[in-house]
XYZ file of C-alpha atoms in Angstrom:
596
model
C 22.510 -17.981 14.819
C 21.851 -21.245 13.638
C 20.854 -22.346 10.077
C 17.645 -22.581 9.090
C 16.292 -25.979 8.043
C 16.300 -26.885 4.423
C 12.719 -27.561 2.695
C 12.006 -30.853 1.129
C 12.691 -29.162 -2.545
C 15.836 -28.188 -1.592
C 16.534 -31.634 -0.157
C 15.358 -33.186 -3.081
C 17.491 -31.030 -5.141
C 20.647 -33.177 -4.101
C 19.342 -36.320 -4.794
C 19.810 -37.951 -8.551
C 16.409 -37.752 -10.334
C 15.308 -40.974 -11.558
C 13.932 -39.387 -14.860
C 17.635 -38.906 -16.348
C 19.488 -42.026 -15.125
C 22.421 -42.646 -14.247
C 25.554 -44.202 -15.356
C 23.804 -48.006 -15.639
C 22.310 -46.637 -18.330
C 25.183 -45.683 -20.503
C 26.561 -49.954 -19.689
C 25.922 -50.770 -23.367
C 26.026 -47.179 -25.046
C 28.963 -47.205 -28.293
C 28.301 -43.017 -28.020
C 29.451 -42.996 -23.872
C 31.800 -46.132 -23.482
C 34.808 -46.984 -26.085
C 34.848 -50.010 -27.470
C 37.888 -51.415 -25.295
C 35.941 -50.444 -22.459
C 32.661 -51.877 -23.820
C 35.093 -55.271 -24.485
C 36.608 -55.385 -20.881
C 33.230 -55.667 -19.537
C 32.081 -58.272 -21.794
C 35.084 -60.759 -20.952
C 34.448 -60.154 -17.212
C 30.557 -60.694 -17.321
C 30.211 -63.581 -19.986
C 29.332 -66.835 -19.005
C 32.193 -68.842 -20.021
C 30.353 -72.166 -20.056
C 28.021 -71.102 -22.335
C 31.284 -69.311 -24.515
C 32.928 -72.838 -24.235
C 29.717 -74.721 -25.874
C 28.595 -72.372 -28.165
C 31.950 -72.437 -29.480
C 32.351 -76.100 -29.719
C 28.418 -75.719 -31.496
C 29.096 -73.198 -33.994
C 33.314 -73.419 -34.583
C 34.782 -76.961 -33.375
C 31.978 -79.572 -34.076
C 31.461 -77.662 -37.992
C 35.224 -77.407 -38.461
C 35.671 -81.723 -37.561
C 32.579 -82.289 -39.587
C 34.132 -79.997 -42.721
C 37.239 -82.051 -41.760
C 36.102 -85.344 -41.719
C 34.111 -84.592 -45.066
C 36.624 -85.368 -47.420
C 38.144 -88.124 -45.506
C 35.105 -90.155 -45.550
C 34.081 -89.443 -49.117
C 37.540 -90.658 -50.280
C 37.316 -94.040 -48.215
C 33.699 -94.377 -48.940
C 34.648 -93.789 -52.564
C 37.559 -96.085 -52.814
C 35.999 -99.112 -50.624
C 33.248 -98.729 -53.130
C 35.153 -98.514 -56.016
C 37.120 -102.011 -54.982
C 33.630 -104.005 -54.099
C 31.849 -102.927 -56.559
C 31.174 -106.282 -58.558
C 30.016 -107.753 -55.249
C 25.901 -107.467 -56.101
C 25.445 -106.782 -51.564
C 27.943 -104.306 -51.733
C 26.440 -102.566 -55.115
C 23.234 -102.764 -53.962
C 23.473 -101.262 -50.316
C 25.785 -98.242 -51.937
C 23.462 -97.747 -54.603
C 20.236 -97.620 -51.848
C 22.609 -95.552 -49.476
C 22.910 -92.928 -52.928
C 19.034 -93.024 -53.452
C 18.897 -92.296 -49.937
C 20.984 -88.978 -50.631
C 19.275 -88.515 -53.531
C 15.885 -88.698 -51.829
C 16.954 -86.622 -49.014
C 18.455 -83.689 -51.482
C 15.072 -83.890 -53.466
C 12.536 -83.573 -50.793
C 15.249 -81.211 -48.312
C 17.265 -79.388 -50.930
C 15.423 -76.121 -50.114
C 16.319 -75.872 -46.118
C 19.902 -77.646 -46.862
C 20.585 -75.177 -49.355
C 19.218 -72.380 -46.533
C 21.532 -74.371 -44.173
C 24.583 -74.330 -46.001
C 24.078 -70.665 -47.852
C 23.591 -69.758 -43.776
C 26.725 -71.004 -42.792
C 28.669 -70.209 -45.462
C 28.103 -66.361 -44.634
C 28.531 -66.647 -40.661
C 32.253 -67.749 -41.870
C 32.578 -65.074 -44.220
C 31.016 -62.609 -41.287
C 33.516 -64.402 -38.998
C 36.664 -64.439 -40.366
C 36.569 -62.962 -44.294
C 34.799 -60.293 -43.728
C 36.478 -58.801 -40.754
C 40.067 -59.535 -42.156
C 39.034 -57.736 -45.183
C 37.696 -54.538 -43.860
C 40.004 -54.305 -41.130
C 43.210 -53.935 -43.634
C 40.893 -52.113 -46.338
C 39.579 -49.321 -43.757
C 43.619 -49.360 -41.912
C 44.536 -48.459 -45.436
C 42.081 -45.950 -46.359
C 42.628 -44.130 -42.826
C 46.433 -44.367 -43.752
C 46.269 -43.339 -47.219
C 43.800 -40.797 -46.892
C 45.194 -38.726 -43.777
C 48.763 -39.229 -45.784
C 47.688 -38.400 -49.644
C 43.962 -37.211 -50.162
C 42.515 -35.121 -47.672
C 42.050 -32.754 -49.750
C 41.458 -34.731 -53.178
C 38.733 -34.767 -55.786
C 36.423 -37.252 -55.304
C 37.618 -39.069 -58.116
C 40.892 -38.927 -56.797
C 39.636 -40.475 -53.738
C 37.783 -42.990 -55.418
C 40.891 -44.100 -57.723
C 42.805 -44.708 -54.200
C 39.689 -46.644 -52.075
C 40.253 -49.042 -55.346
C 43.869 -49.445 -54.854
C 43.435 -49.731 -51.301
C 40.866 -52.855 -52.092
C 43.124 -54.429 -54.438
C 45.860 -54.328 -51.508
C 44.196 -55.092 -49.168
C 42.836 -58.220 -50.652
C 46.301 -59.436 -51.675
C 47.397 -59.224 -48.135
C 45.063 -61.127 -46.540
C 45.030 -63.348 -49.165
C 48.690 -63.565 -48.364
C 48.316 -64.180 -45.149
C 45.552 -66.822 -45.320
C 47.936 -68.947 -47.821
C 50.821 -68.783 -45.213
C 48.099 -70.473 -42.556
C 47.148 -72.769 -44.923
C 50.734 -73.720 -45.027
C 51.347 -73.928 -42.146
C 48.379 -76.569 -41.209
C 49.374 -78.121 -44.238
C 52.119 -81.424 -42.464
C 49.640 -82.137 -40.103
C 46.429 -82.701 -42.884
C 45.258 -85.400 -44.953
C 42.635 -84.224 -46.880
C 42.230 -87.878 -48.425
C 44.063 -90.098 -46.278
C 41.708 -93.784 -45.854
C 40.533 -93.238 -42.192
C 42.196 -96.639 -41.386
C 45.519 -95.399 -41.884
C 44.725 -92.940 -38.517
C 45.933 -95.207 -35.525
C 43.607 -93.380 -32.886
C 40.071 -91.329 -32.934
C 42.734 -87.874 -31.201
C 44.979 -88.535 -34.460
C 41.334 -87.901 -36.511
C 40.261 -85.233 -34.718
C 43.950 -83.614 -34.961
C 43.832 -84.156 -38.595
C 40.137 -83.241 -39.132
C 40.628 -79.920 -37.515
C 44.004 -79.043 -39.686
C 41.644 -80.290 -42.272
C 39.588 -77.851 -41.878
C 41.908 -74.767 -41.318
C 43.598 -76.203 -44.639
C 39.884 -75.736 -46.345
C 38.967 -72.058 -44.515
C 42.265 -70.918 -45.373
C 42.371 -71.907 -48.775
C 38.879 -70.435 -48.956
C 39.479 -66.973 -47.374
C 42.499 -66.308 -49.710
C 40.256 -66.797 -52.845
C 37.662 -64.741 -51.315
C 39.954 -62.268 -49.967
C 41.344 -61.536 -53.290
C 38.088 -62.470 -55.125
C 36.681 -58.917 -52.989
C 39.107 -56.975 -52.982
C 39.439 -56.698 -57.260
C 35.750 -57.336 -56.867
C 36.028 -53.773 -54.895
C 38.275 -51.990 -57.167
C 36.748 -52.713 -60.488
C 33.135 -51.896 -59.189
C 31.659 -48.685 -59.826
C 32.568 -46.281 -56.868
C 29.437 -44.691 -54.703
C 28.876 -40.834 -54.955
C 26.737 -38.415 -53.238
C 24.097 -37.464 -55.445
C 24.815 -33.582 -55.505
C 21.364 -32.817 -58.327
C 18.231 -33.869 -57.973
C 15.872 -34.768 -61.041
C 13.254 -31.981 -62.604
C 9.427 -32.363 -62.033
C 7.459 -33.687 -65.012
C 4.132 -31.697 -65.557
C 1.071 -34.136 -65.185
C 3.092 -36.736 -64.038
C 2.152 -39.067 -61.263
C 4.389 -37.891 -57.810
C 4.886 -40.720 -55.135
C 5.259 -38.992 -51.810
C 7.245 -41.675 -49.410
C 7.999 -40.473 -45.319
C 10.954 -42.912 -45.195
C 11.854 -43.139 -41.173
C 14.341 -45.664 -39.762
C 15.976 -46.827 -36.346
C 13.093 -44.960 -34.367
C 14.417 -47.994 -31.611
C 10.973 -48.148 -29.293
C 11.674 -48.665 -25.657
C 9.384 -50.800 -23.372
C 9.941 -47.995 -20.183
C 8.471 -44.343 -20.245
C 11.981 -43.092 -19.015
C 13.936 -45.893 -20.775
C 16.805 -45.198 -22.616
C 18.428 -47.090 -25.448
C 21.308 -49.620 -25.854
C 23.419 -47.836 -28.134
C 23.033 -43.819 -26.858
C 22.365 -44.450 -23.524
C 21.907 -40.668 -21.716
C 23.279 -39.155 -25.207
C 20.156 -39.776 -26.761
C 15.940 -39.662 -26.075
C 14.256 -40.754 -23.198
C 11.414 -42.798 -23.351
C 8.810 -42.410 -26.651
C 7.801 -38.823 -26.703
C 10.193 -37.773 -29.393
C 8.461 -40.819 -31.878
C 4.990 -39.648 -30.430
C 5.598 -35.932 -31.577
C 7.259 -37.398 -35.055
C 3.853 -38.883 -35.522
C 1.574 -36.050 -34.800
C 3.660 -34.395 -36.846
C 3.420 -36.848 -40.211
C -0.444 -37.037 -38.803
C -0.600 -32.993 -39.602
C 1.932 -33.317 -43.170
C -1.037 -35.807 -44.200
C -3.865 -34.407 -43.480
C -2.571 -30.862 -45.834
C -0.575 -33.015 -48.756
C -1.102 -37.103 -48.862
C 1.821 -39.511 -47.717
C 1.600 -42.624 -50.402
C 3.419 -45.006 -47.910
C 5.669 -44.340 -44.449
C 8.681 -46.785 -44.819
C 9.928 -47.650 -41.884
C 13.650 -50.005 -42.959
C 14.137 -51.519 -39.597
C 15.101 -50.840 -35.419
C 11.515 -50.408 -34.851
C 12.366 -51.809 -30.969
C 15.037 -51.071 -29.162
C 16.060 -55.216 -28.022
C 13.051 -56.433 -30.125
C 10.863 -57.877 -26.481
C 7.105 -57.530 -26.589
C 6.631 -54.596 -24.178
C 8.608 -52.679 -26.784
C 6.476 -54.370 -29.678
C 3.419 -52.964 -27.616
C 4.523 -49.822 -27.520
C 5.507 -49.143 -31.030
C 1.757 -50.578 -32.132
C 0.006 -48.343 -29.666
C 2.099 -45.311 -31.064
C 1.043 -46.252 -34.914
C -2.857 -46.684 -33.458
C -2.859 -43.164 -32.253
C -3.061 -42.173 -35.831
C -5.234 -44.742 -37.523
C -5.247 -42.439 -40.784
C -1.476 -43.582 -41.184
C -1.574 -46.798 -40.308
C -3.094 -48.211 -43.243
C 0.047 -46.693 -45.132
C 2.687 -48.401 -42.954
C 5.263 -50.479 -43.765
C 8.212 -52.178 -41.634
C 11.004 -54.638 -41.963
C 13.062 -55.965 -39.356
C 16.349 -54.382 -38.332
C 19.217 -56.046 -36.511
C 17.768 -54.632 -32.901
C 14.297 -56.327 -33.486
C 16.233 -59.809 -34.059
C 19.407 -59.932 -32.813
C 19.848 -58.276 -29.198
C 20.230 -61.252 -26.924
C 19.431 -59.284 -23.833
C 19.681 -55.207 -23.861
C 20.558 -55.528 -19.289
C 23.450 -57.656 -20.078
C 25.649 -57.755 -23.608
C 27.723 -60.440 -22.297
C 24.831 -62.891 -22.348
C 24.718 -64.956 -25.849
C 22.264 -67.177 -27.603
C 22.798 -71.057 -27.944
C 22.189 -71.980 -31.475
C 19.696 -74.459 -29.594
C 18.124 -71.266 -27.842
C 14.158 -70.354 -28.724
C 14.663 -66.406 -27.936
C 15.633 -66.257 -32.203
C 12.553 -67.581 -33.106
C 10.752 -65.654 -30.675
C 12.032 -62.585 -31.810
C 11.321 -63.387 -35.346
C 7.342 -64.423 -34.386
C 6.932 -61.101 -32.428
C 8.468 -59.654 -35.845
C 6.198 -61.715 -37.910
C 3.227 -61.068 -35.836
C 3.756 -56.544 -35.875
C 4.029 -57.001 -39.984
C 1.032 -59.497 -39.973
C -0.757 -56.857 -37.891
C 0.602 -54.193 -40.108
C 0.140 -54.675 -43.268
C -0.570 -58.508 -43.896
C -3.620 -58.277 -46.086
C -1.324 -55.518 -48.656
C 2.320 -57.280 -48.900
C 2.553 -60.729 -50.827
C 5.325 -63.600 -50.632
C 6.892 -64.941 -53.136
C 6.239 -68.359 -54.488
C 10.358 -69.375 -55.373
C 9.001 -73.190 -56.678
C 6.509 -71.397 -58.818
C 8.391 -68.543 -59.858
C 5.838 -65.820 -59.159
C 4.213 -64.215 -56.919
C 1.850 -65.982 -54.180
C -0.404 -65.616 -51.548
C -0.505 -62.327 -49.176
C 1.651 -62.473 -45.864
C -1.658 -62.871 -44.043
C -3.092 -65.485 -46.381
C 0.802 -67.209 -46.254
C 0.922 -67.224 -42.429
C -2.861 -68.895 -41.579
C -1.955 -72.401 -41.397
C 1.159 -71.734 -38.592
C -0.809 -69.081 -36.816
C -1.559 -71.989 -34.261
C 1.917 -73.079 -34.294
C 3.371 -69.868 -33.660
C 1.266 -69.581 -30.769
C 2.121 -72.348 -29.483
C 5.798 -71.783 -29.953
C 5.760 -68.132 -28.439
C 3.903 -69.860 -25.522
C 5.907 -72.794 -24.860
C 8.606 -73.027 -27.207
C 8.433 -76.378 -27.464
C 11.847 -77.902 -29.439
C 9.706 -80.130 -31.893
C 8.467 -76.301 -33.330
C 11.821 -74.840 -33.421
C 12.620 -76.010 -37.370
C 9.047 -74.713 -38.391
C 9.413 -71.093 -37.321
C 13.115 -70.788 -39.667
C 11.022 -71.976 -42.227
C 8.372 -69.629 -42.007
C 10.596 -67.115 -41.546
C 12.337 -67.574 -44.555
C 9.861 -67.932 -47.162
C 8.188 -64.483 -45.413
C 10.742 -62.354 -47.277
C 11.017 -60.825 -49.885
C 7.546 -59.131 -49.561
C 6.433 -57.335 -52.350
C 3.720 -54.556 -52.318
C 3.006 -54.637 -56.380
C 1.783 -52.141 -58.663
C -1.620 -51.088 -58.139
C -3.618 -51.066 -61.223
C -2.441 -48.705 -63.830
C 0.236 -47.060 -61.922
C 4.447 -48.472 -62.708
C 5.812 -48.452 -58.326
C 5.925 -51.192 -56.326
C 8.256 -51.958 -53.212
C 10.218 -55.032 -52.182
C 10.474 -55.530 -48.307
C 14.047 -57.423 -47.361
C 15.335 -58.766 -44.440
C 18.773 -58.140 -43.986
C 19.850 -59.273 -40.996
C 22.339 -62.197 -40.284
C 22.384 -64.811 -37.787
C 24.093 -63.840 -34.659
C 24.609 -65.357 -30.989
C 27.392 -62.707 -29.990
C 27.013 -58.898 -29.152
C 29.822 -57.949 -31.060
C 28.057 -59.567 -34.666
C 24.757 -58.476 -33.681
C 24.622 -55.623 -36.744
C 26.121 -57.697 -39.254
C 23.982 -58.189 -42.405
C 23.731 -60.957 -45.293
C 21.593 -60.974 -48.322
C 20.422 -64.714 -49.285
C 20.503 -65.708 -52.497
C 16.807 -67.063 -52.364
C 16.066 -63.216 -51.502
C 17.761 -62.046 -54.716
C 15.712 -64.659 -56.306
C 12.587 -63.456 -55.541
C 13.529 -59.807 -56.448
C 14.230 -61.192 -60.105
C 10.529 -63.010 -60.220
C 9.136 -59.896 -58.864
C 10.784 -57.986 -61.462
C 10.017 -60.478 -64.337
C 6.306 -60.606 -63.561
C 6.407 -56.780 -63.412
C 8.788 -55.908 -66.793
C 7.708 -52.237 -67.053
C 7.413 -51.542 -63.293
C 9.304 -49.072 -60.995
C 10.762 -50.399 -56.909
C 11.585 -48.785 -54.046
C 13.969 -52.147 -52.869
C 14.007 -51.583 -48.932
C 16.111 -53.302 -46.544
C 17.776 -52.525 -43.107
C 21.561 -52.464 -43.840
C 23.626 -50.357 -45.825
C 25.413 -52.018 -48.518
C 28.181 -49.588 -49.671
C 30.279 -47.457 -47.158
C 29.806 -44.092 -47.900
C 32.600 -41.813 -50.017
C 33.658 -39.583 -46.773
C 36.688 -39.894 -45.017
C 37.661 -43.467 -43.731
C 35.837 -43.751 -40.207
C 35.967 -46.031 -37.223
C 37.166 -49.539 -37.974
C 34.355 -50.456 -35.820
C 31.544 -48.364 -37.547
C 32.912 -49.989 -40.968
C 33.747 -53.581 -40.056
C 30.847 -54.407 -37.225
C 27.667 -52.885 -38.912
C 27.862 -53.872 -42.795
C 26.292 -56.161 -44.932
C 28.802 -58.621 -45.812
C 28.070 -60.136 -49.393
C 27.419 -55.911 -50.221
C 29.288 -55.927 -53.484
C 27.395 -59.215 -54.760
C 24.369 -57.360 -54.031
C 25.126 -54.111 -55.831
C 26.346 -56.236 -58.623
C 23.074 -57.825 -58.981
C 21.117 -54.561 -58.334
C 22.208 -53.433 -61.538
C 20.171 -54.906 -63.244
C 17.256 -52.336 -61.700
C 19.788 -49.804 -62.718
C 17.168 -46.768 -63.799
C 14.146 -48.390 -62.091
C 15.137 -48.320 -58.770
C 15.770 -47.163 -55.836
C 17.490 -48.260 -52.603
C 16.592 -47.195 -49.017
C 18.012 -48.099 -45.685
C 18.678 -47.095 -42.254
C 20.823 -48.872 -39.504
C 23.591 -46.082 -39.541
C 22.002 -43.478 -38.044
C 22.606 -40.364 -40.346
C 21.366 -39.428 -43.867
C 23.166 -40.016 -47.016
C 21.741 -39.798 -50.743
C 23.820 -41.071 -53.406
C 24.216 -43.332 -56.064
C 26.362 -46.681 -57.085
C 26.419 -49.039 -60.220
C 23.378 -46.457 -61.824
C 21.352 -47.272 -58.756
C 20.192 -44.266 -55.902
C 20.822 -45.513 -52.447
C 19.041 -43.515 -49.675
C 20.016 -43.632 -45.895
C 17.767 -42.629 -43.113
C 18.303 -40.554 -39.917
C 17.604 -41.944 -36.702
C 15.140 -39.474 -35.457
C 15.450 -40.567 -31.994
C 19.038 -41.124 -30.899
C 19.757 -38.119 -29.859
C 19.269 -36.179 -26.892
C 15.970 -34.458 -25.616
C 16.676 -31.345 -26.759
C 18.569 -31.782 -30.076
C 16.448 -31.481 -32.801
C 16.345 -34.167 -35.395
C 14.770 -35.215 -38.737
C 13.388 -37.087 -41.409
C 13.041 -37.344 -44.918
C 10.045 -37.509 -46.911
C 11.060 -38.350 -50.767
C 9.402 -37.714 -53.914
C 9.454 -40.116 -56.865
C 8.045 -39.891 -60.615
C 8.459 -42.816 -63.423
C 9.285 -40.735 -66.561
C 7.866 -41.105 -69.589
C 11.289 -42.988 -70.521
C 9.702 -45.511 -68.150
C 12.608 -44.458 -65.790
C 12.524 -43.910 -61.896
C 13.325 -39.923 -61.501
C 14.322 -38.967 -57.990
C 13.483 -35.360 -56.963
C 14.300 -33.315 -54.041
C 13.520 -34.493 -50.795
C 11.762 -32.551 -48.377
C 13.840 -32.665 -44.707
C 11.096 -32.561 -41.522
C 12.786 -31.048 -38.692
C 11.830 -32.739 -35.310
C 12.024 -30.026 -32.394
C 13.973 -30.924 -29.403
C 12.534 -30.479 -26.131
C 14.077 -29.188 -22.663
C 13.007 -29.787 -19.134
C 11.195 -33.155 -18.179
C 7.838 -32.147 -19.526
C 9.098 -33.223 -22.589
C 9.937 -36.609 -21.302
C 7.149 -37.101 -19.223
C 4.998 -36.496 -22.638
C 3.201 -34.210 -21.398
């Protein structure tokens, strides 16, 4: 008897269906590879050419220039100094200082960007790293040894300790480098006295490991007492009381909803382990659409990871989502998240940005262009000469529209300084009071400059930033904010995690801005996203919210959101009351991800 033949459906049956990948998909995924794993294939797919230069671009050529710095200032200083009565010499140094002058008058504003820029890619580079890694190795060490099951408080008094030694260390360590490098610099030796241009370079670099040294055991220990004297963050465990008559704001606060540009795609980070495709934000949508339409949403925040590697077919899909429900659209706000800036290329992680590269800037246009489109005509800029607020983000980005055109279609290098520019004077964006009421929000971007797939989720807050929260806040005295931005800025008070979760995704001048948040302390409020998972609590007097990913998860876990009430007492202080959690319903079977 022989065996009957098999049917196509059965023959299909043994072949891999397309519609739930395979293991290429899981080649960037933190939730299916390890990080040593994720590492390995990094080294063996990066182009070490373009390592080799953008090394030289962003570590070598800085260090010789911070090198040099002081060794030309002294002989400029002391060949000046001795010529000084000759009237040539005085008057070329004195036109060569107006120069400066001149330069630092008209430029000061991008310099300062320049410099405050680079400044934090060495404190994302080396400080911040060194830190974390011996704060978090101590709080894993203390806490599995001493308080796993303490008090809070108890827990709190040890993460302080565990700062404070942990910034002695490193600070330890960073003086025995600067030691070390100490015979071979000459921090003001007369570049004459060097017989040949590889003594300068020799002493230029020690120079400059003399200088970073110096500077990471100050800031070392500067953090880590800077850590264990601030207050510590709690999870808010009570919720304020409803005031009778009192005017609610209803906010639907999503995050890291990580559009992909394929219906089947998956994402970087979750590979298989989490949603295919778009349905899951289509139904989250339908589903705010129907929480609308029976009790009014005042705004749906959205802090960040709207795309998934920030390209435009990923843009286009996240905009046609929102125009499915044009009721909610006019409601929307966003602000760009590490993935919408930052991923160099979601097929390969090894590949890295130039600093000479136009894929930043086009990233930050496509950015500019889906908040434009947005809500451009309801956010303004602030004006940081004038102190105040200024023109809307539509009204603000006219006069480049052209240019940004032009740059997204050519990306011609003679555009590539405009579109930082731009860029930077976009944020903060403030949606102000409306008349009568006492709530606005402040839109930040959080996100730090990155060429490397292992920085990509870093965060900085800029200085001009905090700047512009203060004029918003001056012009505003008795007004409310919801103060948005992508990253979180304390680690939460759980058991120590993941050195990787704790070092790669922070923002690293977090204490400074929690220091300077206090001020708000009482009339404000703090959301985020980036993490991934839901957290209310509270640090220095000011609630910090976190928001779930509702999407990186798999099809048929179900997953959530938030939507948060806030009143403005009659104490003229922001009350927080209970949020209400929206359960997303996981689907089985591919109907689900065909969206069917």
């Amino acid at each position: 008897m022989t065996d009957e033949p098999k049917t196509g459906r059965q023959a299909a049956e043994r072949v891999i269906d397309p519609r739930f990948g395979d293991i290429e998909d899981d080649a960037s995924s933190t939730k299916r590879r390890s990080l040593l794993s994720l590492a390995g294939s990094l080294l063996l797919e990066i182009s070490l050419p373009k390592l080799i230069l953008a090394w030289i671009l962003l570590l070598v050529v800085p260090g010789l220039v911070l090198g040099l710095a002081p060794i030309i200032v002294s002989s400029w200083v002391v060949t000046v100094s001795g010529k000084i009565a000759a009237p040539a010499i005085g008057f070329w140094s004195l036109l060569f200082l107006a120069i400066i002058a001149a330069a630092a008058w008209f430029g000061w504003r991008a310099l300062f960007r320049m410099a405050e820029r680079n400044f934090w890619s060495l404190n994302a580079v080396v400080v911040q790293p060194a830190y974390a890694a011996f704060r978090e190795a101590l709080n894993q060490f203390t806490e599995r040894l001493f308080a796993r099951n303490s008090s809070h408080d108890a827990r709190a008094r040890l993460r302080a300790v565990t700062a404070a030694v942990a910034g002695v260390l490193v600070c330890a360590l960073a003086v025995l480098v600067c030691l070390l490098a100490w015979p071979s610099a000459h921090l003001f030796a007369d570049i004459s006295e060097l017989s040949s241009w590889g003594r300068v370079a020799i002493v230029a670099l020690a120079n400059s490991i003399v200088l970073v040294a110096a500077y990471l055991a100050v800031a070392a220990l500067f953090w880590g007492f800077a850590d264990a004297t601030m207050p510590q963050p709690r999870t808010l465990e009570s919720f304020d009381t409803a005031q009778t008559g009192a005017r609610r704001w209803r906010i639907a606060h999503l995050s890291d909803v990580h559009v992909v540009g394929e219906r089947y795609g998956f994402r970087i980070e979750s590979g298989r382990s989490g949603a295919r495709g778009n349905d899951r934000l289509k139904r989250l949508l339908k589903q705010l659409d129907e929480i609308d339409a029976v009790d009014r949403l005042d705004t749906i925040l959205i802090s960040g990871d709207m795309t998934d590697a920030g390209v435009s077919t990923e843009w286009a899909e996240f905009l046609d989502a929102l125009a499915a429900h044009p009721r909610l659209v006019d409601r929307v706000l966003i602000l760009p998240g590490n993935h919408d800036l930052n991923i160099v290329d979601r097929a390969n992680p090894a590949r890295m940005d130039l600093p000479t590269s136009p894929n930043r800037r086009l990233r930050e246009i496509r950015t500019l262009s889906a908040m434009n489109a947005l809500q451009g005509g309801r956010v303004r800029v602030v004006d940081i000469a004038e102190g105040r607020l200024g023109k809307t983000l539509e009204e603000a980005l006219q006069p480049y529209l052209a240019e940004m055109a032009t740059f997204a279609d050519e990306a011609r290098p003679r555009l590539s300084n405009t579109i930082p520019e731009i860029w930077a004077r976009a944020f903060p964006m403030v949606v102000p009071p409306r008349h009568g009421e006492a709530l606005g929000i402040i839109l930040l971007n959080s996100n730090a400059d990155t060429h490397f797939s292992f920085t990509n989720a870093l965060g900085m807050m800029s200085a001009a930033q905090m700047q512009g929260i203060d004029i918003a806040r001056h012009e505003y005295p008795d007004t409310c904010w919801i103060v948005a931005l992508h990253h979180h800025v304390v680690e939460y008070p759980w058991a120590a995690k993941t050195l990787s979760v704790r070092i790669g995704t922070a923002l690293i001048n977090g204490n400074w801005f929690v220091r300077r948040m206090q001020a708000l302390s009482g009339k404000a409020v703090l959301m985020h996203g980036h993490r991934h998972i839901d957290w209310i609590g509270k640090c220095g007097g000011v609630p910090i919210i976190s928001a779930p990913s509702p999407v990186m998860h798999p099809d048929e876990v179900d997953t959530a959101f938030y939507i948060h009430s806030l009143e403005v007492g009659e104490d003229g202080r922001l009350r927080l009351l209970s949020p209400e959690r929206i359960v997303i319903r996981g689907e089985t079977g591919i109907s689900g991800v065909a969206g069917s």
